[in-house]
């Protein structure tokens, strides 16, 4: 079980709580109650956000992507703003912190860590989407990002696979090399593909 305070984990805890020593059981019951109260508050806040934030065409397109819900789509749309401000998709990826540093010398190329002076909210949004794809990758097995995650995780590791999904999610759709058509670029087809 990966998440003890997830739905299955809570059900298991409620069944096994009687087997715990009295004080441990009492503390566990308190923690379960706190998690349930927090879940209710989060649901209430998310509902309020959906009422207050009017969906735009960009948000509606972003929501169609795997790993991107209404709130994450709103964050991406607001942080990117007018996509035409970026000369090309590589500039958008750099702004979002999704490309590694490149050091070249004497014919050798080394890729380093991603830059730190980037839009952290947008970077986090990409990261959240990539983690959602990783968590539910069987659901997205037929899509490019799900296949990429599964392939790299098998060969290397979960963290490397997450990084690969994050760093390729900015690539434009169908070989499109410009941001001239916002309807085509807004889905960030790497995530949607």
mmCIF file of C-alpha atoms in Angstrom:
data_model
loop_
_atom_site.group_PDB
_atom_site.id
_atom_site.type_symbol
_atom_site.label_atom_id
_atom_site.label_comp_id
_atom_site.label_asym_id
_atom_site.label_seq_id
_atom_site.Cartn_x
_atom_site.Cartn_y
_atom_site.Cartn_z
ATOM 1 C CA UNK A 1 0.000 0.000 0.000
ATOM 2 C CA UNK A 2 1.525 3.266 -1.131
ATOM 3 C CA UNK A 3 -0.664 5.725 0.786
ATOM 4 C CA UNK A 4 -1.780 4.816 4.288
ATOM 5 C CA UNK A 5 -4.048 7.859 4.423
ATOM 6 C CA UNK A 6 -5.561 7.254 0.981
ATOM 7 C CA UNK A 7 -9.001 5.676 0.546
ATOM 8 C CA UNK A 8 -7.808 2.048 0.808
ATOM 9 C CA UNK A 9 -5.327 2.897 3.538
ATOM 10 C CA UNK A 10 -7.970 4.599 5.673
ATOM 11 C CA UNK A 11 -10.310 1.647 5.252
ATOM 12 C CA UNK A 12 -7.512 -0.695 6.373
ATOM 13 C CA UNK A 13 -6.645 1.547 9.333
ATOM 14 C CA UNK A 14 -10.272 1.615 10.474
ATOM 15 C CA UNK A 15 -10.388 -2.191 10.363
ATOM 16 C CA UNK A 16 -7.071 -2.654 12.181
ATOM 17 C CA UNK A 17 -7.401 0.186 14.691
ATOM 18 C CA UNK A 18 -8.933 -2.169 17.285
ATOM 19 C CA UNK A 19 -5.736 -4.246 17.244
ATOM 20 C CA UNK A 20 -3.571 -1.261 18.202
ATOM 21 C CA UNK A 21 -2.619 -0.428 21.790
ATOM 22 C CA UNK A 22 -5.131 2.019 23.343
ATOM 23 C CA UNK A 23 -3.022 5.195 23.053
ATOM 24 C CA UNK A 24 -1.816 4.380 19.550
ATOM 25 C CA UNK A 25 -5.395 3.676 18.503
ATOM 26 C CA UNK A 26 -6.598 6.982 19.962
ATOM 27 C CA UNK A 27 -3.873 8.953 18.162
ATOM 28 C CA UNK A 28 -4.576 7.105 14.913
ATOM 29 C CA UNK A 29 -8.313 7.858 15.189
ATOM 30 C CA UNK A 30 -7.477 11.544 15.750
ATOM 31 C CA UNK A 31 -5.214 11.596 12.697
ATOM 32 C CA UNK A 32 -7.889 9.918 10.566
ATOM 33 C CA UNK A 33 -10.438 12.518 11.685
ATOM 34 C CA UNK A 34 -8.006 15.324 10.814
ATOM 35 C CA UNK A 35 -7.405 13.878 7.352
ATOM 36 C CA UNK A 36 -11.150 13.641 6.738
ATOM 37 C CA UNK A 37 -11.703 17.243 7.905
ATOM 38 C CA UNK A 38 -8.867 18.445 5.642
ATOM 39 C CA UNK A 39 -10.312 16.512 2.683
ATOM 40 C CA UNK A 40 -13.672 18.216 3.248
ATOM 41 C CA UNK A 41 -12.035 21.657 3.450
ATOM 42 C CA UNK A 42 -10.002 21.040 0.305
ATOM 43 C CA UNK A 43 -13.126 19.907 -1.569
ATOM 44 C CA UNK A 44 -14.951 23.049 -0.399
ATOM 45 C CA UNK A 45 -12.071 25.301 -1.536
ATOM 46 C CA UNK A 46 -11.815 23.569 -4.906
ATOM 47 C CA UNK A 47 -15.561 23.961 -5.450
ATOM 48 C CA UNK A 48 -15.312 27.668 -4.577
ATOM 49 C CA UNK A 49 -12.370 28.100 -6.976
ATOM 50 C CA UNK A 50 -14.393 26.526 -9.773
ATOM 51 C CA UNK A 51 -17.238 28.940 -9.028
ATOM 52 C CA UNK A 52 -14.989 32.024 -8.942
ATOM 53 C CA UNK A 53 -12.565 31.245 -11.766
ATOM 54 C CA UNK A 54 -14.345 31.379 -15.086
ATOM 55 C CA UNK A 55 -12.909 28.826 -17.517
ATOM 56 C CA UNK A 56 -11.238 30.274 -20.607
ATOM 57 C CA UNK A 57 -10.708 28.482 -23.942
ATOM 58 C CA UNK A 58 -7.101 27.809 -22.879
ATOM 59 C CA UNK A 59 -8.196 26.249 -19.588
ATOM 60 C CA UNK A 60 -10.769 24.108 -21.367
ATOM 61 C CA UNK A 61 -8.047 22.774 -23.681
ATOM 62 C CA UNK A 62 -5.570 22.208 -20.855
ATOM 63 C CA UNK A 63 -8.118 20.217 -18.850
ATOM 64 C CA UNK A 64 -8.203 17.629 -21.643
ATOM 65 C CA UNK A 65 -4.596 16.680 -20.893
ATOM 66 C CA UNK A 66 -3.702 13.707 -18.731
ATOM 67 C CA UNK A 67 -2.732 14.828 -15.257
ATOM 68 C CA UNK A 68 -4.240 18.300 -15.630
ATOM 69 C CA UNK A 69 -7.434 19.213 -13.800
ATOM 70 C CA UNK A 70 -9.271 22.516 -13.589
ATOM 71 C CA UNK A 71 -7.060 24.077 -10.917
ATOM 72 C CA UNK A 72 -3.774 23.010 -12.516
ATOM 73 C CA UNK A 73 -5.023 24.174 -15.936
ATOM 74 C CA UNK A 74 -5.916 27.552 -14.447
ATOM 75 C CA UNK A 75 -2.452 27.863 -12.909
ATOM 76 C CA UNK A 76 -0.762 27.008 -16.218
ATOM 77 C CA UNK A 77 -2.937 29.409 -18.209
ATOM 78 C CA UNK A 78 -2.447 32.275 -15.760
ATOM 79 C CA UNK A 79 1.303 31.749 -15.425
ATOM 80 C CA UNK A 80 1.903 31.517 -19.183
ATOM 81 C CA UNK A 81 -0.414 34.393 -20.047
ATOM 82 C CA UNK A 82 -0.316 35.225 -23.750
ATOM 83 C CA UNK A 83 1.526 32.323 -25.327
ATOM 84 C CA UNK A 84 2.524 34.611 -28.220
ATOM 85 C CA UNK A 85 5.009 36.380 -25.922
ATOM 86 C CA UNK A 86 7.369 33.427 -26.450
ATOM 87 C CA UNK A 87 9.251 33.339 -29.779
ATOM 88 C CA UNK A 88 9.105 29.545 -29.792
ATOM 89 C CA UNK A 89 8.246 26.513 -27.693
ATOM 90 C CA UNK A 90 11.836 26.224 -26.458
ATOM 91 C CA UNK A 91 11.531 29.662 -24.870
ATOM 92 C CA UNK A 92 8.355 28.629 -23.094
ATOM 93 C CA UNK A 93 10.096 25.476 -21.852
ATOM 94 C CA UNK A 94 13.025 27.516 -20.601
ATOM 95 C CA UNK A 95 10.704 29.976 -18.852
ATOM 96 C CA UNK A 96 8.999 27.032 -17.157
ATOM 97 C CA UNK A 97 12.339 25.521 -16.115
ATOM 98 C CA UNK A 98 11.831 22.311 -18.073
ATOM 99 C CA UNK A 99 15.118 22.190 -19.938
ATOM 100 C CA UNK A 100 18.474 21.292 -18.404
ATOM 101 C CA UNK A 101 21.550 23.468 -18.514
ATOM 102 C CA UNK A 102 23.854 22.537 -21.358
ATOM 103 C CA UNK A 103 27.628 22.780 -21.071
ATOM 104 C CA UNK A 104 29.645 22.230 -24.221
ATOM 105 C CA UNK A 105 33.399 22.135 -24.470
ATOM 106 C CA UNK A 106 35.733 20.405 -26.871
ATOM 107 C CA UNK A 107 32.976 18.485 -28.595
ATOM 108 C CA UNK A 108 31.582 17.140 -25.327
ATOM 109 C CA UNK A 109 28.065 17.957 -24.234
ATOM 110 C CA UNK A 110 26.986 17.705 -20.611
ATOM 111 C CA UNK A 111 23.500 18.285 -19.319
ATOM 112 C CA UNK A 112 23.191 19.706 -15.844
ATOM 113 C CA UNK A 113 20.376 20.555 -13.473
ATOM 114 C CA UNK A 114 17.539 22.785 -14.540
ATOM 115 C CA UNK A 115 17.869 26.467 -13.809
ATOM 116 C CA UNK A 116 16.627 27.889 -10.534
ATOM 117 C CA UNK A 117 15.654 31.350 -11.825
ATOM 118 C CA UNK A 118 12.453 30.222 -13.539
ATOM 119 C CA UNK A 119 8.727 30.561 -13.025
ATOM 120 C CA UNK A 120 8.378 28.229 -10.040
ATOM 121 C CA UNK A 121 4.592 28.022 -10.245
ATOM 122 C CA UNK A 122 4.695 26.917 -13.859
ATOM 123 C CA UNK A 123 7.501 24.464 -13.138
ATOM 124 C CA UNK A 124 5.483 23.020 -10.268
ATOM 125 C CA UNK A 125 2.438 22.724 -12.529
ATOM 126 C CA UNK A 126 4.446 20.696 -15.060
ATOM 127 C CA UNK A 127 5.783 18.581 -12.214
ATOM 128 C CA UNK A 128 2.294 17.943 -10.807
ATOM 129 C CA UNK A 129 1.023 16.883 -14.231
ATOM 130 C CA UNK A 130 3.997 14.557 -14.703
ATOM 131 C CA UNK A 131 3.451 13.010 -11.262
ATOM 132 C CA UNK A 132 -0.226 12.448 -12.048
ATOM 133 C CA UNK A 133 0.758 10.699 -15.281
ATOM 134 C CA UNK A 134 3.232 8.565 -13.336
ATOM 135 C CA UNK A 135 0.723 7.684 -10.648
ATOM 136 C CA UNK A 136 -1.964 6.717 -13.133
ATOM 137 C CA UNK A 137 0.279 5.582 -16.003
ATOM 138 C CA UNK A 138 -1.725 2.414 -16.740
ATOM 139 C CA UNK A 139 -4.702 4.692 -17.471
ATOM 140 C CA UNK A 140 -2.522 6.623 -19.936
ATOM 141 C CA UNK A 141 -0.705 3.592 -21.356
ATOM 142 C CA UNK A 142 -1.966 4.321 -24.881
ATOM 143 C CA UNK A 143 -0.746 7.926 -24.786
ATOM 144 C CA UNK A 144 2.796 9.033 -25.545
ATOM 145 C CA UNK A 145 3.572 10.383 -22.071
ATOM 146 C CA UNK A 146 2.307 7.229 -20.359
ATOM 147 C CA UNK A 147 4.449 5.082 -22.642
ATOM 148 C CA UNK A 148 7.471 7.321 -22.103
ATOM 149 C CA UNK A 149 7.081 7.116 -18.327
ATOM 150 C CA UNK A 150 6.717 3.302 -18.341
ATOM 151 C CA UNK A 151 9.673 2.799 -20.696
ATOM 152 C CA UNK A 152 12.104 4.991 -18.741
ATOM 153 C CA UNK A 153 10.950 3.766 -15.335
ATOM 154 C CA UNK A 154 11.628 0.197 -16.443
ATOM 155 C CA UNK A 155 15.132 1.019 -17.695
ATOM 156 C CA UNK A 156 16.206 3.620 -15.128
ATOM 157 C CA UNK A 157 14.048 4.811 -12.224
ATOM 158 C CA UNK A 158 10.817 6.523 -11.241
ATOM 159 C CA UNK A 159 12.548 9.869 -10.699
ATOM 160 C CA UNK A 160 14.294 9.762 -14.094
ATOM 161 C CA UNK A 161 10.973 8.880 -15.743
ATOM 162 C CA UNK A 162 9.230 11.817 -14.032
ATOM 163 C CA UNK A 163 12.012 14.113 -15.259
ATOM 164 C CA UNK A 164 11.619 12.807 -18.801
ATOM 165 C CA UNK A 165 7.867 13.422 -18.782
ATOM 166 C CA UNK A 166 8.389 16.923 -17.372
ATOM 167 C CA UNK A 167 11.126 17.852 -19.817
ATOM 168 C CA UNK A 168 9.319 16.622 -22.939
ATOM 169 C CA UNK A 169 5.882 17.968 -22.011
ATOM 170 C CA UNK A 170 6.645 21.370 -23.563
ATOM 171 C CA UNK A 171 7.284 20.020 -27.080
ATOM 172 C CA UNK A 172 4.871 21.358 -29.677
ATOM 173 C CA UNK A 173 2.298 19.161 -31.383
ATOM 174 C CA UNK A 174 2.762 17.337 -34.643
ATOM 175 C CA UNK A 175 6.094 18.883 -35.572
ATOM 176 C CA UNK A 176 4.740 22.406 -35.249
ATOM 177 C CA UNK A 177 7.788 24.588 -34.648
ATOM 178 C CA UNK A 178 6.087 27.878 -33.867
ATOM 179 C CA UNK A 179 3.511 29.183 -31.480
ATOM 180 C CA UNK A 180 1.466 30.789 -34.268
ATOM 181 C CA UNK A 181 -1.613 28.683 -33.629
ATOM 182 C CA UNK A 182 -2.593 28.967 -29.945
ATOM 183 C CA UNK A 183 -5.280 26.312 -30.329
ATOM 184 C CA UNK A 184 -2.647 23.783 -31.419
ATOM 185 C CA UNK A 185 0.033 24.751 -28.899
ATOM 186 C CA UNK A 186 -2.130 25.312 -25.808
ATOM 187 C CA UNK A 187 -2.694 21.635 -25.136
ATOM 188 C CA UNK A 188 1.120 21.330 -24.821
ATOM 189 C CA UNK A 189 0.695 18.215 -26.892
ATOM 190 C CA UNK A 190 3.658 16.492 -25.319
ATOM 191 C CA UNK A 191 1.494 16.005 -22.243
ATOM 192 C CA UNK A 192 -1.582 15.303 -24.297
ATOM 193 C CA UNK A 193 0.056 13.112 -26.902
#
